């Protein structure tokens, strides 16, 4: 794996927008996309052999399936105006999303081998707010779905980087299963900016040089991170948001190791 081509651009259209499928970009446990719906339209599908987590980027919607229904009328207008809702749907489940306003939901899918939680709406008050770092690498995060939730693979949250700050710093990775120091979890980053013309810098690297990539990331971009350290920063003058979805086969949690060259930074 040479690390090239981990950046995926997206210009969202109506309906489901594929970003990548399981097996692409060396991602073995993650399918990722964006569902974009105009007010009054709907999207229907089945989870099949996957568990699915739909994180609301903005808007209001009704979700329903056989014997269950959830309605969101207090959704945020964008990731910069409030905390998220997240709809979790287990495998082998049909579902329909109806847009009560224009709405966008980030689609996370992961193969399942067992029964998991029933369809569940995780509301903003169910998320957990944390603050990380200091000085110009201070950032905040909302933990949406963690190891206490009955998912086979997912650990999902979102980060907010103030103007000009760094995140994922000191550089960290989680691509080796070595508990309790590190868990092997691939990760997806999906970026948004306020204002939208903002940009950030994402680095993905390994100390042996087998991966050493630096990307300019913009609104609606995604980077697939199967291996390596992955620090990032936002341009001054813009708020930088990123949805992070981790998927692991050997445990779930915020368990990572730091690049020894930079581990002394506190």
Short mmCIF file of C-alpha atoms in Angstrom, two decimals:
data_model
loop_
_atom_site.label_atom_id
_atom_site.label_comp_id
_atom_site.label_asym_id
_atom_site.label_seq_id
_atom_site.Cartn_x
_atom_site.Cartn_y
_atom_site.Cartn_z
CA UNK A 1 0.00 0.00 0.00
CA UNK A 2 1.68 3.23 -1.06
CA UNK A 3 -0.89 5.57 0.45
CA UNK A 4 -1.77 7.30 -2.81
CA UNK A 5 -5.37 8.09 -3.62
CA UNK A 6 -6.78 8.15 -0.10
CA UNK A 7 -8.55 11.46 -0.79
CA UNK A 8 -12.05 11.31 -2.33
CA UNK A 9 -13.85 14.40 -3.63
CA UNK A 10 -17.66 14.63 -3.67
CA UNK A 11 -20.20 16.91 -5.31
CA UNK A 12 -23.40 15.57 -3.70
CA UNK A 13 -26.42 14.82 -5.84
CA UNK A 14 -29.95 13.78 -4.89
CA UNK A 15 -30.16 10.32 -3.33
CA UNK A 16 -27.33 8.07 -2.19
CA UNK A 17 -23.83 9.27 -3.08
CA UNK A 18 -21.20 6.55 -2.94
CA UNK A 19 -17.86 7.63 -1.51
CA UNK A 20 -16.29 4.18 -1.11
CA UNK A 21 -17.30 0.56 -0.57
CA UNK A 22 -15.84 -2.16 1.62
CA UNK A 23 -12.57 -3.34 0.07
CA UNK A 24 -11.68 -0.01 -1.53
CA UNK A 25 -8.78 2.13 -0.19
CA UNK A 26 -7.76 -0.89 1.93
CA UNK A 27 -10.86 -0.35 4.11
CA UNK A 28 -12.09 -3.81 5.11
CA UNK A 29 -14.82 -2.86 7.58
CA UNK A 30 -16.29 0.36 6.21
CA UNK A 31 -18.69 1.51 3.51
CA UNK A 32 -19.20 5.28 3.39
CA UNK A 33 -21.50 7.63 1.51
CA UNK A 34 -23.85 10.60 1.77
CA UNK A 35 -27.63 10.58 1.45
CA UNK A 36 -28.89 13.93 0.13
CA UNK A 37 -32.66 14.47 0.03
CA UNK A 38 -34.78 17.41 -1.05
CA UNK A 39 -37.80 18.23 1.12
CA UNK A 40 -40.61 15.77 0.41
CA UNK A 41 -38.39 13.14 -1.19
CA UNK A 42 -37.43 9.77 0.28
CA UNK A 43 -34.78 7.07 0.14
CA UNK A 44 -35.47 3.37 0.77
CA UNK A 45 -32.99 0.55 1.13
CA UNK A 46 -32.08 -2.50 3.17
CA UNK A 47 -29.03 -2.94 5.38
CA UNK A 48 -28.46 -6.50 4.16
CA UNK A 49 -25.26 -7.93 5.61
CA UNK A 50 -24.27 -4.62 7.20
CA UNK A 51 -24.99 -2.57 10.28
CA UNK A 52 -25.67 1.05 9.32
CA UNK A 53 -25.28 4.34 11.18
CA UNK A 54 -26.74 7.48 9.57
CA UNK A 55 -25.33 10.69 11.08
CA UNK A 56 -27.48 13.76 10.41
CA UNK A 57 -25.46 16.53 8.80
CA UNK A 58 -28.49 18.81 8.65
CA UNK A 59 -32.27 18.87 8.30
CA UNK A 60 -35.30 17.01 9.60
CA UNK A 61 -36.49 13.54 8.62
CA UNK A 62 -38.70 10.59 9.43
CA UNK A 63 -37.23 7.09 9.40
CA UNK A 64 -39.32 3.93 9.43
CA UNK A 65 -39.18 0.20 8.97
CA UNK A 66 -41.07 -2.92 9.97
CA UNK A 67 -42.41 -2.15 13.45
CA UNK A 68 -40.38 0.98 14.14
CA UNK A 69 -40.42 4.69 13.34
CA UNK A 70 -38.49 7.77 14.44
CA UNK A 71 -39.13 11.43 13.62
CA UNK A 72 -36.59 14.24 13.94
CA UNK A 73 -38.07 17.75 13.91
CA UNK A 74 -35.27 19.50 15.84
CA UNK A 75 -32.33 18.59 13.61
CA UNK A 76 -29.41 20.95 13.26
CA UNK A 77 -29.14 22.96 10.05
CA UNK A 78 -25.44 22.09 9.69
CA UNK A 79 -22.67 20.53 11.79
CA UNK A 80 -21.76 24.06 12.91
CA UNK A 81 -25.16 24.82 14.49
CA UNK A 82 -25.71 21.96 16.91
CA UNK A 83 -25.06 18.42 18.02
CA UNK A 84 -25.97 15.44 15.84
CA UNK A 85 -28.72 12.89 15.65
CA UNK A 86 -27.64 9.41 14.55
CA UNK A 87 -29.90 6.59 13.37
CA UNK A 88 -28.50 3.10 13.99
CA UNK A 89 -30.00 0.25 11.94
CA UNK A 90 -28.92 -3.39 12.37
CA UNK A 91 -28.35 -5.92 9.60
CA UNK A 92 -31.15 -7.45 7.52
CA UNK A 93 -33.44 -4.45 8.07
CA UNK A 94 -35.49 -2.55 5.48
CA UNK A 95 -35.75 1.21 6.04
CA UNK A 96 -37.10 4.39 4.48
CA UNK A 97 -35.88 7.95 5.12
CA UNK A 98 -38.39 10.73 4.33
CA UNK A 99 -37.08 14.30 4.20
CA UNK A 100 -39.27 16.70 6.20
CA UNK A 101 -36.92 19.50 5.08
CA UNK A 102 -33.90 19.36 2.81
CA UNK A 103 -31.72 16.84 4.62
CA UNK A 104 -28.30 15.20 4.44
CA UNK A 105 -27.17 12.10 6.32
CA UNK A 106 -23.70 10.57 6.30
CA UNK A 107 -23.97 6.83 5.62
CA UNK A 108 -21.71 4.46 7.54
CA UNK A 109 -21.94 0.73 6.87
CA UNK A 110 -19.95 -2.20 8.27
CA UNK A 111 -20.28 -5.96 7.71
CA UNK A 112 -21.92 -7.82 10.60
CA UNK A 113 -21.67 -11.41 11.70
CA UNK A 114 -24.06 -11.26 14.68
CA UNK A 115 -27.24 -9.62 15.91
CA UNK A 116 -26.69 -6.11 17.26
CA UNK A 117 -28.89 -3.36 18.73
CA UNK A 118 -32.43 -2.81 17.46
CA UNK A 119 -33.07 0.32 15.36
CA UNK A 120 -32.14 3.22 17.63
CA UNK A 121 -32.23 6.99 17.32
CA UNK A 122 -29.28 8.52 19.15
CA UNK A 123 -30.27 12.09 20.01
CA UNK A 124 -28.04 15.11 20.71
CA UNK A 125 -28.54 14.71 24.45
CA UNK A 126 -27.21 11.15 24.18
CA UNK A 127 -23.85 12.29 22.81
CA UNK A 128 -20.81 13.02 24.98
CA UNK A 129 -18.78 16.24 24.69
CA UNK A 130 -15.02 16.14 25.25
CA UNK A 131 -12.25 18.72 24.96
CA UNK A 132 -8.80 17.64 23.81
CA UNK A 133 -5.36 19.23 23.58
CA UNK A 134 -4.15 22.72 24.43
CA UNK A 135 -3.08 25.97 22.82
CA UNK A 136 -3.11 25.74 19.00
CA UNK A 137 -3.94 22.02 19.06
CA UNK A 138 -7.06 22.42 21.20
CA UNK A 139 -10.23 20.95 19.69
CA UNK A 140 -13.56 19.51 20.78
CA UNK A 141 -15.34 16.30 19.94
CA UNK A 142 -18.83 14.85 20.27
CA UNK A 143 -18.82 11.10 20.90
CA UNK A 144 -21.91 9.74 19.13
CA UNK A 145 -21.68 5.95 19.31
CA UNK A 146 -19.09 4.32 21.57
CA UNK A 147 -18.16 0.91 22.95
CA UNK A 148 -21.14 0.93 25.33
CA UNK A 149 -23.53 0.71 22.35
CA UNK A 150 -24.27 -2.75 20.95
CA UNK A 151 -22.57 -2.36 17.57
CA UNK A 152 -20.19 -4.98 16.21
CA UNK A 153 -17.63 -2.58 14.71
CA UNK A 154 -18.53 1.13 15.03
CA UNK A 155 -17.05 3.88 17.16
CA UNK A 156 -18.30 7.21 15.79
CA UNK A 157 -17.87 10.86 16.68
CA UNK A 158 -17.20 14.26 15.18
CA UNK A 159 -14.51 16.84 15.74
CA UNK A 160 -14.55 20.63 15.58
CA UNK A 161 -11.28 22.47 14.97
CA UNK A 162 -11.17 26.19 15.79
CA UNK A 163 -9.66 28.61 13.27
CA UNK A 164 -6.08 27.61 12.43
CA UNK A 165 -5.78 24.80 14.97
CA UNK A 166 -4.53 21.22 14.74
CA UNK A 167 -6.32 17.97 15.60
CA UNK A 168 -5.20 14.38 15.87
CA UNK A 169 -2.13 15.80 17.53
CA UNK A 170 0.36 14.68 18.73
CA UNK A 171 0.16 12.33 15.71
CA UNK A 172 -1.57 9.09 16.63
CA UNK A 173 -2.46 5.80 14.97
CA UNK A 174 -4.59 2.74 15.66
CA UNK A 175 -3.67 0.15 13.05
CA UNK A 176 -2.20 -2.59 15.27
CA UNK A 177 -4.08 -4.74 17.76
CA UNK A 178 -1.98 -4.37 20.90
CA UNK A 179 -4.33 -3.73 23.84
CA UNK A 180 -4.37 -1.88 26.09
CA UNK A 181 -1.93 0.45 24.26
CA UNK A 182 -3.54 0.31 20.81
CA UNK A 183 -6.57 -1.13 19.02
CA UNK A 184 -6.71 -1.87 15.28
CA UNK A 185 -9.46 0.41 13.93
CA UNK A 186 -9.67 1.82 10.42
CA UNK A 187 -11.05 5.36 10.24
CA UNK A 188 -12.94 7.59 7.83
CA UNK A 189 -12.70 11.41 7.94
CA UNK A 190 -15.43 13.46 6.23
CA UNK A 191 -14.86 17.24 6.23
CA UNK A 192 -17.00 20.35 6.21
CA UNK A 193 -16.02 24.01 6.59
CA UNK A 194 -17.64 27.25 7.73
CA UNK A 195 -17.57 29.24 5.50
CA UNK A 196 -17.61 26.54 2.82
CA UNK A 197 -14.61 27.84 0.87
CA UNK A 198 -12.36 26.89 3.77
CA UNK A 199 -9.76 24.17 3.62
CA UNK A 200 -7.50 22.09 5.79
CA UNK A 201 -4.42 19.90 5.58
CA UNK A 202 -4.52 16.17 6.29
CA UNK A 203 -1.38 14.09 6.61
CA UNK A 204 -1.30 10.27 6.62
CA UNK A 205 2.08 8.61 7.17
CA UNK A 206 3.99 5.67 8.57
CA UNK A 207 7.41 6.04 10.15
CA UNK A 208 8.91 3.49 7.74
CA UNK A 209 7.96 5.75 4.81
CA UNK A 210 5.62 3.22 3.16
CA UNK A 211 2.86 5.82 3.45
CA UNK A 212 3.65 9.54 3.40
CA UNK A 213 0.76 11.56 1.99
CA UNK A 214 -0.37 15.16 2.55
CA UNK A 215 -3.71 16.36 1.20
CA UNK A 216 -5.53 19.65 0.93
CA UNK A 217 -9.06 18.79 2.11
CA UNK A 218 -12.12 20.86 1.27
CA UNK A 219 -15.88 20.89 1.89
CA UNK A 220 -17.38 17.40 1.35
CA UNK A 221 -14.00 15.69 0.95
CA UNK A 222 -13.23 12.32 2.57
CA UNK A 223 -9.97 10.60 3.47
CA UNK A 224 -9.91 6.83 4.10
CA UNK A 225 -7.37 5.91 6.78
CA UNK A 226 -6.67 2.20 7.05
CA UNK A 227 -3.11 2.61 8.35
CA UNK A 228 -0.76 5.20 9.72
CA UNK A 229 -0.58 8.37 11.77
CA UNK A 230 -3.10 11.02 10.70
CA UNK A 231 -2.77 14.56 12.10
CA UNK A 232 -4.70 17.42 10.48
CA UNK A 233 -5.13 21.17 10.71
CA UNK A 234 -7.53 23.85 9.53
CA UNK A 235 -6.78 27.10 7.71
CA UNK A 236 -7.07 30.29 9.79
CA UNK A 237 -10.38 32.10 9.39
CA UNK A 238 -12.51 28.94 9.09
CA UNK A 239 -14.11 26.43 11.39
CA UNK A 240 -13.20 22.90 10.34
CA UNK A 241 -15.54 19.99 11.06
CA UNK A 242 -14.85 16.34 10.48
CA UNK A 243 -17.00 13.28 11.04
CA UNK A 244 -14.81 10.41 12.15
CA UNK A 245 -16.00 6.84 11.90
CA UNK A 246 -13.80 4.08 13.28
CA UNK A 247 -14.48 0.41 12.67
CA UNK A 248 -12.63 -2.35 14.47
CA UNK A 249 -12.70 -6.13 14.63
CA UNK A 250 -10.80 -6.58 17.90
CA UNK A 251 -12.43 -4.09 20.25
CA UNK A 252 -13.62 -0.49 20.12
CA UNK A 253 -12.44 2.63 21.89
CA UNK A 254 -10.29 5.74 21.82
CA UNK A 255 -7.14 3.66 22.18
CA UNK A 256 -4.17 4.76 20.07
CA UNK A 257 -0.41 5.08 20.12
CA UNK A 258 1.51 8.28 19.44
CA UNK A 259 4.42 8.81 17.07
CA UNK A 260 7.44 8.47 19.39
CA UNK A 261 9.09 11.42 17.67
CA UNK A 262 6.31 13.74 18.88
CA UNK A 263 4.93 11.90 21.93
CA UNK A 264 6.57 14.35 24.31
CA UNK A 265 4.23 17.15 23.31
CA UNK A 266 1.60 17.59 26.01
#
